[in-house]
CSV table of N, CA, C and O in Angstrom, one decimal:
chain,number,residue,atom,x,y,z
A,1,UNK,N,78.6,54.5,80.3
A,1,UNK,CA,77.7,55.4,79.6
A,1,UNK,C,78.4,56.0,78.4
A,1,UNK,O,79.4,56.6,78.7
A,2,UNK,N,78.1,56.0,77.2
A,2,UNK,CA,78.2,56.6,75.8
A,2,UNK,C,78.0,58.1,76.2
A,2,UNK,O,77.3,58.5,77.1
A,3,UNK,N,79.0,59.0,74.9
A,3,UNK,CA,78.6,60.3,75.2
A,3,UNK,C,77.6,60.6,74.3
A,3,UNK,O,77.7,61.7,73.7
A,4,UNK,N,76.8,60.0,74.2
A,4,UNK,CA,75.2,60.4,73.4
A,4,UNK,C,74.5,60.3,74.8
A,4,UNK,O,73.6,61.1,75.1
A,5,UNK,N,75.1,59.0,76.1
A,5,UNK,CA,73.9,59.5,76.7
A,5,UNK,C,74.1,60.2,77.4
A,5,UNK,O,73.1,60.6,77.9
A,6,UNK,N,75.3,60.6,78.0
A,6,UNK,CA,76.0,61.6,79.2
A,6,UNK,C,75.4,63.2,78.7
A,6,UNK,O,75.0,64.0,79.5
A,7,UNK,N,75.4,63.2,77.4
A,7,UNK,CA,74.5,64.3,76.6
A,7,UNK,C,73.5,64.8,76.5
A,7,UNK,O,73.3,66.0,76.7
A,8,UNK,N,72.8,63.6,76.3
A,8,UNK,CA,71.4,63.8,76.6
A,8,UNK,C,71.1,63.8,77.8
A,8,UNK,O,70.0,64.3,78.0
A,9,UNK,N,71.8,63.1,79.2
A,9,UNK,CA,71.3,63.1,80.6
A,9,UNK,C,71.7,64.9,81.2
A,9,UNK,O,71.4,65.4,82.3
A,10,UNK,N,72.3,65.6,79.9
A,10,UNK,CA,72.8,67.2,80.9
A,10,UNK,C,71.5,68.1,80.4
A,10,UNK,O,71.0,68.8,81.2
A,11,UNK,N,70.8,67.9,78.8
A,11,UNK,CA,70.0,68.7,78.3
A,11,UNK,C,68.8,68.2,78.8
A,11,UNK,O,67.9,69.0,78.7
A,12,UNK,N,68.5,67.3,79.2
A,12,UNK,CA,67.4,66.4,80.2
A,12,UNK,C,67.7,67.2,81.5
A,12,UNK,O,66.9,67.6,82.2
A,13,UNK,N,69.1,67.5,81.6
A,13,UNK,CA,69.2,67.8,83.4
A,13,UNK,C,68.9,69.1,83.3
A,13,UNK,O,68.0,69.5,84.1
A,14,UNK,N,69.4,70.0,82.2
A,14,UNK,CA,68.9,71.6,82.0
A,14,UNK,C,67.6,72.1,82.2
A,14,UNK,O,67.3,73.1,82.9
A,15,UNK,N,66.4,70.9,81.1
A,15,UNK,CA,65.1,71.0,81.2
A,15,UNK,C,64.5,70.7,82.7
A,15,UNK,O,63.5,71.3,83.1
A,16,UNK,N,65.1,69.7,83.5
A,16,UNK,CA,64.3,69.2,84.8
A,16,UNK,C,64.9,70.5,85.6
A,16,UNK,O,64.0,70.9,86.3
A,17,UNK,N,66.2,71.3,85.6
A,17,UNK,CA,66.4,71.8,86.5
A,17,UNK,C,65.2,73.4,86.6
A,17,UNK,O,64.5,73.8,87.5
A,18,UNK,N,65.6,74.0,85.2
A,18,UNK,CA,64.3,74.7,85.2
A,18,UNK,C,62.9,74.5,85.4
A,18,UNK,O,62.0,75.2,85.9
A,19,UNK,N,62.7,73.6,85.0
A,19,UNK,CA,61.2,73.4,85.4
A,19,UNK,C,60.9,73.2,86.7
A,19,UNK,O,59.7,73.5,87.2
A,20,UNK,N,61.7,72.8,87.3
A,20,UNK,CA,62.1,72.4,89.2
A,20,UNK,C,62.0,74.1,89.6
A,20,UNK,O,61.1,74.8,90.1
A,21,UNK,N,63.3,74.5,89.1
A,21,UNK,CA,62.9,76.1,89.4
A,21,UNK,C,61.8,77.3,89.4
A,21,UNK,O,61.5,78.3,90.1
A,22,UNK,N,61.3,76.6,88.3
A,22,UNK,CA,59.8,77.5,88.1
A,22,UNK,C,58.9,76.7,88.8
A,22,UNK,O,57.7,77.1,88.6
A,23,UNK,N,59.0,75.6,89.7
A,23,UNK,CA,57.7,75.1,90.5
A,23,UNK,C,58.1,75.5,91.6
A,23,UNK,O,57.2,75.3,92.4
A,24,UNK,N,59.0,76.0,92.3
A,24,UNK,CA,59.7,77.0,93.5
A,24,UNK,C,59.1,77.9,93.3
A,24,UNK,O,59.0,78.4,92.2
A,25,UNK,N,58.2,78.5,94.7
A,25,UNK,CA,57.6,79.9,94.6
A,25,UNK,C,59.0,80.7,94.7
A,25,UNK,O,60.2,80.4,94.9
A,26,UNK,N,58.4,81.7,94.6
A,26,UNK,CA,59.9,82.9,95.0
A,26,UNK,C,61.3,83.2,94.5
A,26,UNK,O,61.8,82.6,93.5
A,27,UNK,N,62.0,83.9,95.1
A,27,UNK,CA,63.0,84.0,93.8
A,27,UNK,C,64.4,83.1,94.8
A,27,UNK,O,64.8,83.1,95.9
A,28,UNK,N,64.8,82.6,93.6
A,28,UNK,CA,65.8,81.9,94.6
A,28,UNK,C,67.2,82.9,94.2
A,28,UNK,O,67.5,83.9,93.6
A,29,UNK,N,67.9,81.7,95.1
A,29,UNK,CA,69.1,83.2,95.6
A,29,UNK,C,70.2,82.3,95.0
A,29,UNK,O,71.3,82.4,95.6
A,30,UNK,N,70.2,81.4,93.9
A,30,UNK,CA,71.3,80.4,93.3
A,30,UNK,C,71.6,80.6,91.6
A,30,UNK,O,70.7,81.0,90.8
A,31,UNK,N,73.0,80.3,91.4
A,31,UNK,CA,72.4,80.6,90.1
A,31,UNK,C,72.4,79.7,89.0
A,31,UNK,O,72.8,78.6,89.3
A,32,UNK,N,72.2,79.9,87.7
A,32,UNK,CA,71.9,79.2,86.8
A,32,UNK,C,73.2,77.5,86.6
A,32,UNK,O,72.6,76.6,86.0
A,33,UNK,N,74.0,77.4,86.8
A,33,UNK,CA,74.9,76.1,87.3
A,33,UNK,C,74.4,75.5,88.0
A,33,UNK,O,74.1,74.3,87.9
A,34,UNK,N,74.3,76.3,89.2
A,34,UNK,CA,73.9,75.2,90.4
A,34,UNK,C,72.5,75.0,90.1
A,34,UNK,O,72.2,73.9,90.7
A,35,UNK,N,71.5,75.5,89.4
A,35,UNK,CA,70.4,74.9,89.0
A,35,UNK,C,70.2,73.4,88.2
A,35,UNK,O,69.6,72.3,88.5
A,36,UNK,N,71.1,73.9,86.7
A,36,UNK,CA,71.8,72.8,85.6
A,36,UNK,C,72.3,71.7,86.8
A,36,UNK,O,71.7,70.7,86.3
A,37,UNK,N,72.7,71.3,87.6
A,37,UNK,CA,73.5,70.9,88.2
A,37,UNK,C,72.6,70.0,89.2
A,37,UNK,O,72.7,68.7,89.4
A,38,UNK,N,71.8,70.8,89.7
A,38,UNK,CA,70.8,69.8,90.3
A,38,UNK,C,69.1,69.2,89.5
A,38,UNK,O,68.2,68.5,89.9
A,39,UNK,N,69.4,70.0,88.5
A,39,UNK,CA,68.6,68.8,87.5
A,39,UNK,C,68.9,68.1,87.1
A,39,UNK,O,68.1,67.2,86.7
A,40,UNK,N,70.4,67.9,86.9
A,40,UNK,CA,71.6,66.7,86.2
A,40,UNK,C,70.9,65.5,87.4
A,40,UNK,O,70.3,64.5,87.0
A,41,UNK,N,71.0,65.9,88.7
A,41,UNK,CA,71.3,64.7,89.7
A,41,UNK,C,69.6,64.2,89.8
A,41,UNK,O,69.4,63.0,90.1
A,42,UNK,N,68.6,65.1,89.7
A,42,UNK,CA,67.1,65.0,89.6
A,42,UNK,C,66.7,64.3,88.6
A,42,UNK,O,65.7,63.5,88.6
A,43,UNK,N,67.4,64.5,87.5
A,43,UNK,CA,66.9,63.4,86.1
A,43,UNK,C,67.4,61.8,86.4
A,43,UNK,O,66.9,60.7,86.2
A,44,UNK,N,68.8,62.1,87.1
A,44,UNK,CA,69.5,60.6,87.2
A,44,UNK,C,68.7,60.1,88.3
A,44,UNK,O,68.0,59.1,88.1
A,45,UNK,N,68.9,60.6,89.5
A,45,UNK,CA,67.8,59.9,90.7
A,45,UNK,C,66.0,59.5,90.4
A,45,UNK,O,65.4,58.5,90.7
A,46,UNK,N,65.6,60.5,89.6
A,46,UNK,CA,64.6,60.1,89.3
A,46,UNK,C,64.0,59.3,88.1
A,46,UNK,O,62.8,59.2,87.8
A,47,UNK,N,65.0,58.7,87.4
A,47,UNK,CA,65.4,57.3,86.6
A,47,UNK,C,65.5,56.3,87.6
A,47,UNK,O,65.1,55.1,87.6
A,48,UNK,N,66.0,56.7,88.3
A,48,UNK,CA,66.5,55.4,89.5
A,48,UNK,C,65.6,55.0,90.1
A,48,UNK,O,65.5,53.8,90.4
A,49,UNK,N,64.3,56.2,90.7
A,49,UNK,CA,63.6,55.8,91.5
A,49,UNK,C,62.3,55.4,90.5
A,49,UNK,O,61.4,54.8,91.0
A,50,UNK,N,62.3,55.7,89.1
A,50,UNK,CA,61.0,55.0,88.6
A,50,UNK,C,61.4,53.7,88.1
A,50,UNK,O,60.4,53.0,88.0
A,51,UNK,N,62.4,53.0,87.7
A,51,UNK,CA,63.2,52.3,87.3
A,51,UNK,C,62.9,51.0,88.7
A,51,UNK,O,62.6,49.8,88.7
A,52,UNK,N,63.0,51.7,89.5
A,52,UNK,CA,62.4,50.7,91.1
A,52,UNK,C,61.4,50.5,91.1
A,52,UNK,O,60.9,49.4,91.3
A,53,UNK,N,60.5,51.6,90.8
A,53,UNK,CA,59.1,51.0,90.6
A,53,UNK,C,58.4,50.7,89.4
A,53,UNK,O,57.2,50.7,89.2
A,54,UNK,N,59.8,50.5,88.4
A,54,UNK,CA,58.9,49.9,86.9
A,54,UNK,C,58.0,50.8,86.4
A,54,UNK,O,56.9,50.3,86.1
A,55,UNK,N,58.1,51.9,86.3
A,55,UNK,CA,57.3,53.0,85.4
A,55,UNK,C,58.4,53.4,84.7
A,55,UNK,O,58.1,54.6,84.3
A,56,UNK,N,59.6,53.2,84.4
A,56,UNK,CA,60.5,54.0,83.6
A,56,UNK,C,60.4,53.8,82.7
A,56,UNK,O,60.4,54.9,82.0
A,57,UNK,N,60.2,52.7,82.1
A,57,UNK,CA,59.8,52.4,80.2
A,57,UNK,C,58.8,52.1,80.1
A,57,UNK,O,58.7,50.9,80.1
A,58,UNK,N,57.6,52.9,79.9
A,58,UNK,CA,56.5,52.5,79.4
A,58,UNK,C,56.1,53.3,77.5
A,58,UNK,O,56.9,53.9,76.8
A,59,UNK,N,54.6,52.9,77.1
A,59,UNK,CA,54.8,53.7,75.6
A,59,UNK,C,54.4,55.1,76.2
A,59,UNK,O,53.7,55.4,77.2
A,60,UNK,N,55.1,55.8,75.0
A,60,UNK,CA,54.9,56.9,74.6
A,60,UNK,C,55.5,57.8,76.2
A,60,UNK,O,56.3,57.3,76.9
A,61,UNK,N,55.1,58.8,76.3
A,61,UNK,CA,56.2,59.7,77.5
A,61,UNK,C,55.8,59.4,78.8
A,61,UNK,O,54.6,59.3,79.1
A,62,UNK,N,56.7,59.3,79.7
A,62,UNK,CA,56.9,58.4,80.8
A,62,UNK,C,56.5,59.7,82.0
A,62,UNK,O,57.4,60.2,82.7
A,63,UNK,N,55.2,60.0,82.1
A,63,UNK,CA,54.9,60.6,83.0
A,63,UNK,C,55.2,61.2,84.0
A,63,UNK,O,55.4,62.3,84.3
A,64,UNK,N,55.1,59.4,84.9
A,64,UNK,CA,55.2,59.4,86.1
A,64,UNK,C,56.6,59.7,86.1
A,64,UNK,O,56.5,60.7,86.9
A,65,UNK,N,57.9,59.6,85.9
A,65,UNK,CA,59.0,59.7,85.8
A,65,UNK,C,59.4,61.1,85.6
A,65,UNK,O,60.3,61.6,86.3
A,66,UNK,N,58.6,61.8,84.7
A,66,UNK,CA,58.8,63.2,84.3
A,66,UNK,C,58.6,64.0,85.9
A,66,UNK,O,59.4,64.7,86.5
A,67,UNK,N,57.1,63.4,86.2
A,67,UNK,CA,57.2,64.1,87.5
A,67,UNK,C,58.0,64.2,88.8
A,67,UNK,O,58.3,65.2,89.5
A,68,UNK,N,58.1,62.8,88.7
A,68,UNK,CA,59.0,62.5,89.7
A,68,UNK,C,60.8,63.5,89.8
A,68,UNK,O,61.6,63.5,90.7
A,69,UNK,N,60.9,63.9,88.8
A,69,UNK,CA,62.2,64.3,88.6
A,69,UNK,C,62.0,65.9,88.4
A,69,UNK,O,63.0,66.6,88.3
A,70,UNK,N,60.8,66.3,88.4
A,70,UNK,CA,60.5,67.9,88.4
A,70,UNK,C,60.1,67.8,89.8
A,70,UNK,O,59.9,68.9,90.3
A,71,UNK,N,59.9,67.0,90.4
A,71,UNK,CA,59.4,66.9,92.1
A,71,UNK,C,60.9,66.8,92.7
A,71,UNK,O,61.2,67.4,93.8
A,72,UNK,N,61.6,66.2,92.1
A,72,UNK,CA,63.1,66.3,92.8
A,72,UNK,C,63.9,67.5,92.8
A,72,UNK,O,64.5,68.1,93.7
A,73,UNK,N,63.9,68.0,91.4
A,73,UNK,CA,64.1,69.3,91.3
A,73,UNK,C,63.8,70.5,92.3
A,73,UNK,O,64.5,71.4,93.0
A,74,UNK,N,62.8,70.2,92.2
A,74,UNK,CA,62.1,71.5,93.0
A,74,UNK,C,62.7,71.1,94.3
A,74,UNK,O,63.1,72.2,94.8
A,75,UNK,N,62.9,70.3,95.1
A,75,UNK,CA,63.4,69.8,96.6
A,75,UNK,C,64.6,70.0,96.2
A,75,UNK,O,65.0,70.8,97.1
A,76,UNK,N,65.6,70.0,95.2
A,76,UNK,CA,66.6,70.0,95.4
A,76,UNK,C,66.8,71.2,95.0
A,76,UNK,O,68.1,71.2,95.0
A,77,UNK,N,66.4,72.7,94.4
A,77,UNK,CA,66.4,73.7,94.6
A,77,UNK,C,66.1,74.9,95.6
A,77,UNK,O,66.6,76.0,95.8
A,78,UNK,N,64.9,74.0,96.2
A,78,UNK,CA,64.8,74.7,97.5
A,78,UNK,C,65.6,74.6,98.0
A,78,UNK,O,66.1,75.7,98.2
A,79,UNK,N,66.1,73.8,98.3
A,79,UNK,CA,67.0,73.3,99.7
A,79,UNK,C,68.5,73.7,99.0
A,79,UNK,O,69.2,74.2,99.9
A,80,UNK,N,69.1,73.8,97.9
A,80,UNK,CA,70.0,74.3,98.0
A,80,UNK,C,70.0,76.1,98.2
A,80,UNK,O,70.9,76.8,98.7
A,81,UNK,N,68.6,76.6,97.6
A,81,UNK,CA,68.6,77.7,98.2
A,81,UNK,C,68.6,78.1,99.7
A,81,UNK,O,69.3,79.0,100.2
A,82,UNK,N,68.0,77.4,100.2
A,82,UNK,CA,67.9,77.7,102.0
A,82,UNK,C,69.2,77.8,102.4
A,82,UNK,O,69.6,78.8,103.0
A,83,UNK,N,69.9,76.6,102.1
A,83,UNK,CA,71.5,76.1,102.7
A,83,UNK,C,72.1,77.7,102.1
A,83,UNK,O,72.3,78.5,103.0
A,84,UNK,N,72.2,78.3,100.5
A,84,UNK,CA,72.7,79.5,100.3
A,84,UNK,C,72.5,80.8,101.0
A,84,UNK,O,73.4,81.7,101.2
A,85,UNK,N,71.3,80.8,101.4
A,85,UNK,CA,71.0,81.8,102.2
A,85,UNK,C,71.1,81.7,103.2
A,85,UNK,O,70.4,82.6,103.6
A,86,UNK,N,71.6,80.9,104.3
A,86,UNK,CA,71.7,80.7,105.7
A,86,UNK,C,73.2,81.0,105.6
A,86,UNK,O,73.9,80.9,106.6
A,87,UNK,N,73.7,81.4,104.6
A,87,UNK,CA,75.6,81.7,104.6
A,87,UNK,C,75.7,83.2,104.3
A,87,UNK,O,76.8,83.7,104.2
């Protein structure tokens, strides 16, 4: 991977992670890293999983992908919040 795209996969991870966060009702109890952090892994899994099902390059903005990776987000901020708050 080029650091153009390691780059763009963190400010991609920044945008999925907030947007993940704001589809979380309530306030979560994590903070802004560990958010960045699990949008990082929500953009890359969710390339992977539309990339499986061949919707990852399509024209003009890739939807289904988008969602898929603001759906991951949000799972992967719940759940790191739960795990934080059970400590």
């Amino acid at each position: 991977m080029e650091i153009s795209g390691l780059v763009s996969a963190i400010v991609i991870g920044i945008v999925i992670g907030v947007l993940g966060r704001l589809v979380v009702p309530g306030r979560q109890h994590i903070g802004i890293l560990w958010t960045i952090l699990v949008g990082i892994v929500a953009a890359l899994v969710g390339t992977a999983i539309a990339a499986g099902f061949g919707v990852a390059d399509t024209k003009g903005v890739d939807w289904i992908e988008l969602a898929l990776q603001i759906a991951l987000a949000a799972v992967g901020v719940g759940a790191l919040d739960r795990f934080k708050a059970r400590r």
